[in-house]
Coordinates of C-alpha atoms in Angstrom, one line a residue:
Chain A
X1170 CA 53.9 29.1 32.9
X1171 CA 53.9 25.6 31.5
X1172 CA 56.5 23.9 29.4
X1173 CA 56.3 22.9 25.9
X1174 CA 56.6 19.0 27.4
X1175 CA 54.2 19.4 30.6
X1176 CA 51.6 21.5 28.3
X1177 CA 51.2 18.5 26.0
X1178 CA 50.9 16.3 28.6
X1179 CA 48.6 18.0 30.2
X1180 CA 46.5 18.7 26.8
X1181 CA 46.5 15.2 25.5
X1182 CA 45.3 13.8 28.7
X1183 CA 42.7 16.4 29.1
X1184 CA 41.5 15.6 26.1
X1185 CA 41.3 11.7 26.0
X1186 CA 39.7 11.9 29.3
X1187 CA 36.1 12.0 28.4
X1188 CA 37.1 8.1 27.1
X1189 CA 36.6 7.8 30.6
X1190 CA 33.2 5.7 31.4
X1191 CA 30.2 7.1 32.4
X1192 CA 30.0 5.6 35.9
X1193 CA 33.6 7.4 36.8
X1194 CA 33.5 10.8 38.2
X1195 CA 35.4 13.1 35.9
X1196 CA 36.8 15.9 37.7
X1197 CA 37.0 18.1 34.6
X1198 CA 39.8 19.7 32.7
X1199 CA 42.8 20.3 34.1
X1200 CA 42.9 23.8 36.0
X1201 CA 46.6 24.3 35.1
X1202 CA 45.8 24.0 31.6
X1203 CA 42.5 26.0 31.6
X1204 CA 45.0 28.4 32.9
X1205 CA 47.2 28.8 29.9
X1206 CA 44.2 29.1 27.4
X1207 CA 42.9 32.1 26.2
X1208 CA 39.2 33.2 26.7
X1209 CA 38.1 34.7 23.1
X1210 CA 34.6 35.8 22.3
X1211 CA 31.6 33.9 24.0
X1212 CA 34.2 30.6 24.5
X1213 CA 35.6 30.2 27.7
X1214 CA 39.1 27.6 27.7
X1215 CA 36.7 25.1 29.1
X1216 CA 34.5 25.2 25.7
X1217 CA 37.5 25.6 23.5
X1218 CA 39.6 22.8 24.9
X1219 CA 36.3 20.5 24.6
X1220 CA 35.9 20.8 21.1
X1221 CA 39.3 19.1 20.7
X1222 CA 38.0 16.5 23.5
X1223 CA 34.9 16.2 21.3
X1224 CA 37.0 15.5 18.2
X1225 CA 39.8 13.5 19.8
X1226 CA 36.3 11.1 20.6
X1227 CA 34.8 11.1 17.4
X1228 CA 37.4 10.4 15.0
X1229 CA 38.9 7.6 17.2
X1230 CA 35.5 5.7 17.5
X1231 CA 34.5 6.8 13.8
X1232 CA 37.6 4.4 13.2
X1233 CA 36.7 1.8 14.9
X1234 CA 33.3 1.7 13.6
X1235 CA 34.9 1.8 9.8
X1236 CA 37.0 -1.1 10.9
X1237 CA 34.5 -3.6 13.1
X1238 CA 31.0 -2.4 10.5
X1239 CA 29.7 -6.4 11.4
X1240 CA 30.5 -5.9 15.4
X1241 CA 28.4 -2.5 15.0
X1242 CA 26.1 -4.1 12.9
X1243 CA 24.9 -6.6 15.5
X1244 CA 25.6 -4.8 19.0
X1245 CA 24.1 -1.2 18.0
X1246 CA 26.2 1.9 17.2
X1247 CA 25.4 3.2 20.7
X1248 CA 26.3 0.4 22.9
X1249 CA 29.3 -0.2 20.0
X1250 CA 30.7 3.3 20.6
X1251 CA 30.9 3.1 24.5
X1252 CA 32.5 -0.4 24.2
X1253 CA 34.7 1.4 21.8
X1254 CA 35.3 4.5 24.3
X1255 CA 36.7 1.7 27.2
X1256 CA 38.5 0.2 24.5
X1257 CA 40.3 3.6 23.8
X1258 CA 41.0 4.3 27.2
X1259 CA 42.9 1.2 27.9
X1260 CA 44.6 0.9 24.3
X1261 CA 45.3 4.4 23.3
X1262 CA 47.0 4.4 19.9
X1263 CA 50.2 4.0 19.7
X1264 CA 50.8 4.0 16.1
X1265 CA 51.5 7.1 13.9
X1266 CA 48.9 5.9 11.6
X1267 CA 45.5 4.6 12.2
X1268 CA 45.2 1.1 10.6
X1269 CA 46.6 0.0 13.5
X1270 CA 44.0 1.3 16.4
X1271 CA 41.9 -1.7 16.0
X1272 CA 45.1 -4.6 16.7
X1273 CA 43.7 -5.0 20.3
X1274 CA 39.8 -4.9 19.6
X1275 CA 38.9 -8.3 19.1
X1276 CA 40.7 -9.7 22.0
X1277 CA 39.4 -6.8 24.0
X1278 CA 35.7 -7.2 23.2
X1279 CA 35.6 -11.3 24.5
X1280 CA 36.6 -9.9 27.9
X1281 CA 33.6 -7.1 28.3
X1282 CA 29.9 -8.3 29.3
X1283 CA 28.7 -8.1 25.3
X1284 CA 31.6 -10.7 24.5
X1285 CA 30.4 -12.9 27.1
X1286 CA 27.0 -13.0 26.5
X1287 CA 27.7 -13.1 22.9
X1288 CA 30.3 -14.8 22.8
X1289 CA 30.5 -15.0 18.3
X1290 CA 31.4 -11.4 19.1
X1291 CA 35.4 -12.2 19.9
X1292 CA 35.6 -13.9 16.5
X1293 CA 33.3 -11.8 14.5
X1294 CA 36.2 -9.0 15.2
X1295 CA 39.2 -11.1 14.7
X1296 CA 37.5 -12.2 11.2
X1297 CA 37.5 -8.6 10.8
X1298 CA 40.9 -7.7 11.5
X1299 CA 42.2 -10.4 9.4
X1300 CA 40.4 -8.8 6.1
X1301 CA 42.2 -5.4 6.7
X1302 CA 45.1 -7.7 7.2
X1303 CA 45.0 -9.3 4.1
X1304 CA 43.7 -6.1 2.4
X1305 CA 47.5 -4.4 2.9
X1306 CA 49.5 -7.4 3.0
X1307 CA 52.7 -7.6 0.2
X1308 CA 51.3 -8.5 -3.2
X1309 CA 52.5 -11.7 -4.5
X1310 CA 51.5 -12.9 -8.5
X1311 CA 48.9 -15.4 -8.5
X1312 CA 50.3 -18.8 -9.7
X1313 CA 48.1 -19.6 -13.1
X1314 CA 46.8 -22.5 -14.5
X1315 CA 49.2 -22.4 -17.2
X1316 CA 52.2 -22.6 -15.1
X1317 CA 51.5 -25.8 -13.8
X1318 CA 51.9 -26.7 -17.6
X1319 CA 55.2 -25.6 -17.1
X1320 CA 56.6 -27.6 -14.6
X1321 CA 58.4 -30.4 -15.5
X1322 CA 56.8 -34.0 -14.7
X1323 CA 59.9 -35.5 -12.7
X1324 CA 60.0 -32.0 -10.4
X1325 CA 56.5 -32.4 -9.0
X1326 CA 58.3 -34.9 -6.5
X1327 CA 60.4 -32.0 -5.2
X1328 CA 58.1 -29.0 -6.0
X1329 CA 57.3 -26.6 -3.2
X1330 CA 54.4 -24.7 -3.8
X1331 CA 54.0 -21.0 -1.9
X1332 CA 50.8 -19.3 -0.9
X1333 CA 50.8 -15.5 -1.3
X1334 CA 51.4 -12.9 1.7
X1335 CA 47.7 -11.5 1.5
X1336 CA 46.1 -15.2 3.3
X1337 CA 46.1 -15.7 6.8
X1338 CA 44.2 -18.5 8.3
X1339 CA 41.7 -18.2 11.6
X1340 CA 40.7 -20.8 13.8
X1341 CA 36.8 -19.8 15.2
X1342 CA 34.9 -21.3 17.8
X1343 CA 31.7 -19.9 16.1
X1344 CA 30.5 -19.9 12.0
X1345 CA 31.1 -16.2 11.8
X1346 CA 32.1 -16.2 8.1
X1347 CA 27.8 -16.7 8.1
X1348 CA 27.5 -13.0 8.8
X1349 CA 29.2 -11.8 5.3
X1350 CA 26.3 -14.4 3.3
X1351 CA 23.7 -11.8 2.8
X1352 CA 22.8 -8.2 3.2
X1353 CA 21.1 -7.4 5.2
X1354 CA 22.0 -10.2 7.4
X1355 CA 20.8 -11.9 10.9
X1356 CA 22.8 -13.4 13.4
X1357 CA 20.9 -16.4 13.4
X1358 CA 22.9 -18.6 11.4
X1359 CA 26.3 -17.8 14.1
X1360 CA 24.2 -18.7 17.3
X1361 CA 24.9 -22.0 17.6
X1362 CA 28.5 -22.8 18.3
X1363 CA 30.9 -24.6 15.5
X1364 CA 34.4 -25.0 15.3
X1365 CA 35.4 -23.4 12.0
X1366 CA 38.4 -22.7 10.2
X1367 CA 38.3 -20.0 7.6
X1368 CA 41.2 -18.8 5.1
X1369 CA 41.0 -15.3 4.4
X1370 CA 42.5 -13.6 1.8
X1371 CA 42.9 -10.8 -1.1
X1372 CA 42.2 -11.6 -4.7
X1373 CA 42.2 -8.9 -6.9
X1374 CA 42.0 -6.3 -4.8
X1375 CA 39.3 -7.7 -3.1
X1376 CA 38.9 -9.5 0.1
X1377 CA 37.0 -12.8 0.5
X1378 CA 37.2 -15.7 2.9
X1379 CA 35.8 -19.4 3.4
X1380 CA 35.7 -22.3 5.9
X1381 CA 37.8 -24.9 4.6
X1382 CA 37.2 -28.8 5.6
X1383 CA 39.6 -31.0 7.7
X1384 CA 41.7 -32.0 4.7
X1385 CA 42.0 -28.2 3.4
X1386 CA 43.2 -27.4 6.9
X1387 CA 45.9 -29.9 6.6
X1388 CA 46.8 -29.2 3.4
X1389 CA 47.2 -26.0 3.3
X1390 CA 49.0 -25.7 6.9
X1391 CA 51.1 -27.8 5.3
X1392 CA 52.2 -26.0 2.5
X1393 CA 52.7 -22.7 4.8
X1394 CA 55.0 -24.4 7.2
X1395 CA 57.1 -25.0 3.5
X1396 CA 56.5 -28.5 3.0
X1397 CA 57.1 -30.2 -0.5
X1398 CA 53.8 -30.8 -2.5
X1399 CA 54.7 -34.7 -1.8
X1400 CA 54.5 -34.2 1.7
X1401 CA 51.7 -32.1 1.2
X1402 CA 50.1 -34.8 -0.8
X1403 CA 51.2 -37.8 2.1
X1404 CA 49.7 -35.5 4.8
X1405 CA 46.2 -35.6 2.5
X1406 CA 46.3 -39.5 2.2
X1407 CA 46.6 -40.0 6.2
X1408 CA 43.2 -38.0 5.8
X1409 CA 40.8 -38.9 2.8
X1410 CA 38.8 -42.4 3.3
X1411 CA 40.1 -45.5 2.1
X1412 CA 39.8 -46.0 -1.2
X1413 CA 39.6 -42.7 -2.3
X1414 CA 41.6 -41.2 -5.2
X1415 CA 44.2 -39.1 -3.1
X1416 CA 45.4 -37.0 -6.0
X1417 CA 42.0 -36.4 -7.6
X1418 CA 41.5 -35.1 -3.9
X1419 CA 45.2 -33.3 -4.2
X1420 CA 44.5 -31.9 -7.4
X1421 CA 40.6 -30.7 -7.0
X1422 CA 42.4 -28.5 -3.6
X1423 CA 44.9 -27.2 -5.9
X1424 CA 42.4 -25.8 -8.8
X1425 CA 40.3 -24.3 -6.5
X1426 CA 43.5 -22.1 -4.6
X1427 CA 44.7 -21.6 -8.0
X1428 CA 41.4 -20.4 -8.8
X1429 CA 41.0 -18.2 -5.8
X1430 CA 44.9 -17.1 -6.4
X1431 CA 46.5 -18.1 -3.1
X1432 CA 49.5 -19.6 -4.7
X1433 CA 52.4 -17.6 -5.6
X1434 CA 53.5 -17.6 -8.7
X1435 CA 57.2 -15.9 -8.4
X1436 CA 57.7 -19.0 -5.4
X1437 CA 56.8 -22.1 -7.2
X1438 CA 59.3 -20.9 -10.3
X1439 CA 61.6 -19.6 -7.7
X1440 CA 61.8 -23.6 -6.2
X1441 CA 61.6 -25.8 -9.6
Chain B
X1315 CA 68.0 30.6 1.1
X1316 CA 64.5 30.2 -0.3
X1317 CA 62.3 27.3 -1.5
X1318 CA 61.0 26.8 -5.2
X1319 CA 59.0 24.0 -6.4
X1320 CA 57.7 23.6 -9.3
X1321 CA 54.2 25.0 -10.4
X1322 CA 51.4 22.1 -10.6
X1323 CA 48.5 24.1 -11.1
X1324 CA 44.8 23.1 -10.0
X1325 CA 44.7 19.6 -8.4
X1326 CA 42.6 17.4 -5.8
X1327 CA 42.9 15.3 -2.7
X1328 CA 42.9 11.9 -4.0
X1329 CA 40.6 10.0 -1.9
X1330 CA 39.2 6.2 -2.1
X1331 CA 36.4 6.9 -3.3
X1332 CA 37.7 8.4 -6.5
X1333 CA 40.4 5.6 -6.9
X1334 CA 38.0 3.9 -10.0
X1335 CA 38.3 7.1 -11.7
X1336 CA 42.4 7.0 -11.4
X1337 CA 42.2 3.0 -12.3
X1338 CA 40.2 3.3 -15.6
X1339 CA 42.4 6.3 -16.1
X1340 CA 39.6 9.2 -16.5
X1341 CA 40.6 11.4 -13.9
X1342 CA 41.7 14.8 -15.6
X1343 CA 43.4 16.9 -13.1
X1344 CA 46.9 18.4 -12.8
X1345 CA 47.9 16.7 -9.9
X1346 CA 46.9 14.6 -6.7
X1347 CA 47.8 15.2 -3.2
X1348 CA 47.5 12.1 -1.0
X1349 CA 47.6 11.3 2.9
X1350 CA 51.3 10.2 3.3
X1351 CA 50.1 8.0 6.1
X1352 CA 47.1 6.1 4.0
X1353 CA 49.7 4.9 1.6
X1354 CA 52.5 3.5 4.3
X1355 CA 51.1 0.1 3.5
X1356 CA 52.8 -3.3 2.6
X1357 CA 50.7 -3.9 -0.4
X1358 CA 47.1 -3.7 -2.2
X1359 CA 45.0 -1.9 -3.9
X1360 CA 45.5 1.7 -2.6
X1361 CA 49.3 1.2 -3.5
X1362 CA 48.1 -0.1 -7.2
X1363 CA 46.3 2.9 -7.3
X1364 CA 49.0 5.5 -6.4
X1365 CA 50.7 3.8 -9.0
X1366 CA 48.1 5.2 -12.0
X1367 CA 47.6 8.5 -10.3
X1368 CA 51.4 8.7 -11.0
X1369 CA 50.8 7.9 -14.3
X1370 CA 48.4 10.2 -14.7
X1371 CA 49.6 13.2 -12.7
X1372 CA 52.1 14.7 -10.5
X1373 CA 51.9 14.0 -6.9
X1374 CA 52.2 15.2 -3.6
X1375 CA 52.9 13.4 -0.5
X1376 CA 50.4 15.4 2.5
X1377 CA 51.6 14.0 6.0
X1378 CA 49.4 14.6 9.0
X1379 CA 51.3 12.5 11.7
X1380 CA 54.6 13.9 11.7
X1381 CA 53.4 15.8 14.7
X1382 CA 55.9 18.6 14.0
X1383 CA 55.9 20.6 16.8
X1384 CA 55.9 17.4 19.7
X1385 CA 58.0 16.7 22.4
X1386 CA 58.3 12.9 21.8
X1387 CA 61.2 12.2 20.0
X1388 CA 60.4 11.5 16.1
X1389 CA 59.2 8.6 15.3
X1390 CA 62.0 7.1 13.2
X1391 CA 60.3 4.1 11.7
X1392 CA 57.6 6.3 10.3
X1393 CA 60.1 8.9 9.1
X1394 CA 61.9 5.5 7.3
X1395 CA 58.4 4.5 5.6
X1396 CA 57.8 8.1 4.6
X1397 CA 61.3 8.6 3.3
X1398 CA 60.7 4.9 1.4
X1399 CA 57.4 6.1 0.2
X1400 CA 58.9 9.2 -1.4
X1401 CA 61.4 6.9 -3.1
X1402 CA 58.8 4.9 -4.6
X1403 CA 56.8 7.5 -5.8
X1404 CA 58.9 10.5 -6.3
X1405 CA 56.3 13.1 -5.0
X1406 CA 56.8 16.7 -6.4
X1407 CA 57.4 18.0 -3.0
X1408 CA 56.2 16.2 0.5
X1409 CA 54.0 18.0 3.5
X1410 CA 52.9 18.1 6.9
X1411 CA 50.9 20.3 9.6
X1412 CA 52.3 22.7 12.2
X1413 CA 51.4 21.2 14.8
X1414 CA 51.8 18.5 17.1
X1415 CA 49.9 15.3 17.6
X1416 CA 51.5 13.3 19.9
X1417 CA 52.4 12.6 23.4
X1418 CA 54.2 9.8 25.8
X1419 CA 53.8 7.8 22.8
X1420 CA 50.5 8.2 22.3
X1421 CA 48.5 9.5 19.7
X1422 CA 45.8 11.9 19.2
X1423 CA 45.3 11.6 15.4
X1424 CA 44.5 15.6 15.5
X1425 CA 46.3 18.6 14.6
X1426 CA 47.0 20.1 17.9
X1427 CA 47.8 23.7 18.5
X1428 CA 51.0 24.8 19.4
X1429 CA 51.7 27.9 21.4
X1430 CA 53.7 30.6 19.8
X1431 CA 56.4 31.1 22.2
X1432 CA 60.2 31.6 21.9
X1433 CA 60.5 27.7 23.0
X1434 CA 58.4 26.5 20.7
X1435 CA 59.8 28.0 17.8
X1436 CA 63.1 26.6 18.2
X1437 CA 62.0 23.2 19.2
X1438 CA 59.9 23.3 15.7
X1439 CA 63.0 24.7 14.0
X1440 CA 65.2 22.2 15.0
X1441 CA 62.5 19.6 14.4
X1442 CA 61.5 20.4 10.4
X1443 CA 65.5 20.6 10.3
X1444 CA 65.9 17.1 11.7
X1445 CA 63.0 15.7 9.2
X1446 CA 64.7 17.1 6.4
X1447 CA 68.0 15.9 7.1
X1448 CA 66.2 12.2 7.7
X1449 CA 64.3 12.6 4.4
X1450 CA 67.3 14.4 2.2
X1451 CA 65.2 17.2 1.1
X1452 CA 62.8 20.2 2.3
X1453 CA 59.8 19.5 3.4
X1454 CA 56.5 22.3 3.6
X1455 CA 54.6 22.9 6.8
X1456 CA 51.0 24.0 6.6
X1457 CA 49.2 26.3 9.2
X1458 CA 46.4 24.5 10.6
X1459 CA 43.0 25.7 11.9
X1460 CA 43.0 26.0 16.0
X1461 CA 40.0 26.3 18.0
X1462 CA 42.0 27.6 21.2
X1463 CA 45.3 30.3 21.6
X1464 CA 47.3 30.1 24.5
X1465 CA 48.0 32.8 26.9
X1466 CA 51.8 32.6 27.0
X1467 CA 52.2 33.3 23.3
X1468 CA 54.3 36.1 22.4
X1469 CA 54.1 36.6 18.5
X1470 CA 51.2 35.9 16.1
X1471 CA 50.6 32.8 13.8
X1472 CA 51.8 34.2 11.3
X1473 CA 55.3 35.5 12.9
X1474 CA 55.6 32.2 14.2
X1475 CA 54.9 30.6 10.8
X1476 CA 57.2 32.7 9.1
X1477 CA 59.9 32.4 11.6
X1478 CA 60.2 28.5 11.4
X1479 CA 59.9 28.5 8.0
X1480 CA 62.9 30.9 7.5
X1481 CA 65.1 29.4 10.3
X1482 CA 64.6 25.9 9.3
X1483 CA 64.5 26.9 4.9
X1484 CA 61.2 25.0 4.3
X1485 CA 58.6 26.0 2.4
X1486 CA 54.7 26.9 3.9
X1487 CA 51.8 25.4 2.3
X1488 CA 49.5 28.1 2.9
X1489 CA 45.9 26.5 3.9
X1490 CA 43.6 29.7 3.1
X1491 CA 40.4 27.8 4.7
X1492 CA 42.5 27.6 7.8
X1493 CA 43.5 31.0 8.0
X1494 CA 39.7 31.9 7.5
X1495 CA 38.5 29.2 10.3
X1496 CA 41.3 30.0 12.7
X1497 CA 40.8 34.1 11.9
X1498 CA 36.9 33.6 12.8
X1499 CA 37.8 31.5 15.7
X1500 CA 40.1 34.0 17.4
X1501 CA 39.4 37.5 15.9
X1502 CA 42.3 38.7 13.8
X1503 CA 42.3 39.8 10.5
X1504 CA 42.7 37.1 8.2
X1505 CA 44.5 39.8 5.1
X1506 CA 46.8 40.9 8.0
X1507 CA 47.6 37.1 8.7
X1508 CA 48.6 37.0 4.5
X1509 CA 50.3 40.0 4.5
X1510 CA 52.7 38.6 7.3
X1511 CA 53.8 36.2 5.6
X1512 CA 57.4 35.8 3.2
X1513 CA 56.1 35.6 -0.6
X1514 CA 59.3 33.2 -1.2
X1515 CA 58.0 30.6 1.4
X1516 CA 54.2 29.7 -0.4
X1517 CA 54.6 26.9 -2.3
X1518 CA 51.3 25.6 -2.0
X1519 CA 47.9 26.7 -1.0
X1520 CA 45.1 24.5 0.6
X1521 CA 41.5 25.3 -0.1
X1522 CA 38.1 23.4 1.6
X1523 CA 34.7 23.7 3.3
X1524 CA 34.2 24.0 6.7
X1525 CA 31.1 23.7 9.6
X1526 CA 29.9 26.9 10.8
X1527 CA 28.2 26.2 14.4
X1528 CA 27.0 28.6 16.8
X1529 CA 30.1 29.9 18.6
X1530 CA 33.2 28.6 16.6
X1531 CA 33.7 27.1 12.7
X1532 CA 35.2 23.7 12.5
X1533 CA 37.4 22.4 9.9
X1534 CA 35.5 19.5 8.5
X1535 CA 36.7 19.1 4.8
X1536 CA 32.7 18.4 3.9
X1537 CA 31.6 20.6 1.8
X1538 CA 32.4 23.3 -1.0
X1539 CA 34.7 26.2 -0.3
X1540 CA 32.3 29.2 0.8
X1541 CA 32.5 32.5 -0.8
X1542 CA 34.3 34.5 2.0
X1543 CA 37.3 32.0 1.1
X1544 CA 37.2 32.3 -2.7
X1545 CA 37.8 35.8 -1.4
X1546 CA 40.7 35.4 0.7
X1547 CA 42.2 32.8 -1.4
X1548 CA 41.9 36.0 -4.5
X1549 CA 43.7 38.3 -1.8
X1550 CA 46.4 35.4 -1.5
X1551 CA 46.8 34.8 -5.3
X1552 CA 47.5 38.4 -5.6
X1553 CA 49.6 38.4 -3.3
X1554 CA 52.0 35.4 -3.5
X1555 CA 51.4 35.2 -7.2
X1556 CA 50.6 31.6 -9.4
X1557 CA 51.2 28.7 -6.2
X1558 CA 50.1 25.1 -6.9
X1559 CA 46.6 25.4 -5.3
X1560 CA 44.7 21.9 -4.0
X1561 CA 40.7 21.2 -3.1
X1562 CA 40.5 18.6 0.3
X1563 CA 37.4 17.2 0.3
X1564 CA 37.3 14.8 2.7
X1565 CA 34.2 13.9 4.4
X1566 CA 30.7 13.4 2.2
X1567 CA 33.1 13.6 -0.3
X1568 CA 31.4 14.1 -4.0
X1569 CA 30.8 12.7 -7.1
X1570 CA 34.7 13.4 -8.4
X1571 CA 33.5 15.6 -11.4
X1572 CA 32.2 18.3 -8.4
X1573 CA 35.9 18.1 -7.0
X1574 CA 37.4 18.7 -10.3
X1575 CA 34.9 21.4 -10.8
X1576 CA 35.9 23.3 -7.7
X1577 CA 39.8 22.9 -8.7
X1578 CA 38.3 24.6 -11.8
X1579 CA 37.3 27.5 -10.0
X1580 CA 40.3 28.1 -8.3
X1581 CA 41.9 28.1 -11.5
X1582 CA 39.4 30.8 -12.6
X1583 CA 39.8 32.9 -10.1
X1584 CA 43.7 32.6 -10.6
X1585 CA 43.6 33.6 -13.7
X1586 CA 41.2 36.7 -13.2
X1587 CA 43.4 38.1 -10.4
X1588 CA 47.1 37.1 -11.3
X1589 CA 47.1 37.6 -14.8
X1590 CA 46.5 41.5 -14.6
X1591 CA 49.5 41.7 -12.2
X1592 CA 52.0 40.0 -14.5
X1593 CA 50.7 41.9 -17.3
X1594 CA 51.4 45.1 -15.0
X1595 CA 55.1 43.8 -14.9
X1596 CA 56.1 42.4 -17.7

């Protein structure tokens, strides 16, 4: 008779076997556990034990699928499903809940033969996994236009504006931000290969993201590693052309995060 | 000892896809359940929302990772966020599956059947006892539907059920849809399954649809409750009296109105077959 311990072994492994790819020769069930099940009615342990193999299979990739729709979208729910069945078999979840099945998928998908020949693929996914990122991350109050009113003019010098949990940044080798432009959409406009840097974060309750240019990049990495908004500023002035109106440039960045509400409020009056 | 909570009446699964109607503040029900685990998040909208449905109605906190009846030690950190959760949120009562889900670390996301042996039982026991003690307060533990038995069982579900549930003083949420699936599934008599059970233990009852294929029935949350269950779920109010009753829908889930409309019939049929008892008593 088995054990409590060697019977769930012996269950869970039966069951998350069929992840197995096709080409491998599956030996079937294991005999020990067929043993300990019951034949009832026309099911046999065999059957019985394959509906939870069939389930274990379905819900996991049914996941997946929910998490990566773009990836599915452009590789095909079949050939998605049995990247997604390897994927399972080497990165079984570890993680009591299932927002975190997906953490190894993008990195995952770059090293099977779709990622290579397509390679947008790898990034497509990470852009992905960085909206249900942002889409959980702590919520912060969105600095306002009317608090900038607030702040006294000799503390702009010393001022250390915060960007909000919910934004992470994500350097691209390929335009994949493209693919969100239109529904339904083509893969056309990702095909040729870019260096892109996107922001993506959560307004609202709503996810959104957007490439930002090289002075955006430097500006707002700036402000994440905690510089002062005069350093943040100095770092945009090594950047714009000569003669241009730095804090015209400065302050046309700042409407359009405080616009798109990836500055903190509860920081900036936290720092005055 | 026993367990009492408090009577909530005739409530829903809240699911996504009825969050608009809990944001604008239009969802009429006596109270939510929602997935424990779908709600352990840093942040966002779904924790916005659980926020209204508070405001709105009691809630329940429905676990389905706990994985009860597992060898793995528990998982700690999750046992922190569900106790943190709780805090937050001050659920009427909190719940999970007997079951287990989990092995080596690994999870199957499923509710996994458990066989009903003398080892078992007191690795369960001391298990719901170890939760409670990590979360300060009993917990209920709901039968689930199984599509296999073992054959080194030596009681019934229902002993087995009512045996953890009075060694470890927790409460049973009595799934009625899962008694029917599992009773189909395995041949015994689903009222016998009822009547085995301790009428001080049910402090909630689950009703749903299920998929009816050509050998077995599946548990698939997709549909309306079917009449054979309305039955057994009439046989269950009569016997275990008014208990908070909840409708999981949770695949091609419906417009919300047809939830609320089948937490209505349950009410209905409450009514029609406990009233006439209490009148009989009082």
């Amino acid at each position: 008779m088995l054990d409590l311990r060697d019977l769930q072994s012996r269950f869970f492994y039966s069951i998350a076997r069929p992840m197995r790819s096709a080409e491998e020769e599956w030996q079937g069930f294991d005999p020990q556990l067929l043993q300990a099940i019951q034949t009832q009615g026309k099911l046999g342990p065999h059957e019985r034990l394959d509906i939870y193999a069939q389930m274990y299979c379905a819900r996991l990739l049914d996941v997946l699928q929910e998490d990566f729709p773009r990836v599915v979208a452009i590789v095909g729910e079949e050939q998605f499903r049995e990247i997604g069945r390897l994927y399972l078999r080497q990165f079984p979840s570890t993680h009591p809940s299932l927002y975190h099945l997906g953490i190894h998928f993008a990195e995952f998908v770059t090293s099977q033969p779709v990622g290579i020949s397509s390679p947008f693929l790898g990034d497509l996914a990470r852009l992905e996994r960085a909206r249900l990122d942002v889409f959980d991350a702590p919520d912060a109050e969105p600095l306002r236009l009317e608090d900038l009113q607030t702040i006294p003019a000799d503390a702009w010098a010393t001022i250390h504006f915060r960007v909000i949990p919910a934004l992470v940044t994500l350097t691209c080798a390929w335009p994949v931000q493209q693919v969100w432009k239109e529904e339904p959409f083509t893969i056309s406009d990702i095909l040729h290969q870019t260096p892109t840097v996107l922001r993506v974060w959560r307004q609202d309750f709503a996810v959104y993201q957007a490439r930002m240019d090289t002075i955006e990049q430097a500006a707002l990495a700036a402000m994440q590693s905690g510089e002062s908004f005069a350093s943040v500023c100095a770092n945009v002035e090594t950047l714009v052309d000569a003669g241009e109106d730095v804090s015209a440039v400065v302050g046309s960045l700042l409407m359009r995060w405080i616009e798109d509400g990836i500055l903190a409020r509860e920081y900036h009056l936290a720092t005055v | 000892m026993s367990y009492t909570v408090p009577y909530l009446g005739h409530g829903v699964g809240l699911r996504t896809q009825h969050f608009p109607h809990v944001w604008d503040g239009t969802a009429r029900v006596d109270w939510f359940e929602v997935i424990s685990e779908n709600f352990m998040l840093r942040g966002g909208r779904p924790l916005a929302v659980l926020e209204k449905a508070r405001a709105l109605a009691p809630l329940v906190l429905h676990g389905v990772s706990l994985s009860l009846g597992s060898t793995d030690p528990l998982n700690e950190a999750y046992l922190s966020d569900l106790r943190a959760l709780a805090e937050r949120f001050q659920p009427a009562w909190i719940s999970d599956h007997l079951c287990w889900g989990s092995v080596g670390g690994h999870y199957a996301h499923d509710l996994l059947p458990l066989p009903y042996t003398d080892e078992a039982l007191a690795h369960v026991v001391e298990r719901v006892q170890q939760v409670q003690d990590r979360l300060g307060r009993q917990i209920l533990i709901e039968n689930v539907s199984s599509y296999l038995t073992y054959t080194h069982s030596v009681m019934s579900e229902w002993e087995f059920l009512a045996q953890v549930a009075q060694r470890a003083d927790c409460g049973i949420l009595l799934d009625v849809n899962n008694v029917y699936v599992s009773a189909t599934n395995h041949g015994f008599d689903a009222h016998e399954y009822l009547n085995g059970l301790p009428v001080d233990r049910i402090c909630q009852m689950h009703l749903a649809g299920h998929s009816t294929y050509e050998t077995y029935l599946l548990d698939t949350h997709d549909g309306p409750v079917i009449t054979p269950v309305w039955e057994l779920y009439r046989f269950a109010v009569r016997r275990f009296g008014r208990v908070s009753t909840l409708i999981e829908w949770d695949d091609k889930i419906p417009e919300f109105h047809e939830l609320c409309a089948e937490a209505e019939r349950a009410r209905t049929i409450e009514h029609r077959s406990w009233e006439p008892l209490y009148a009989r008593s009082a």
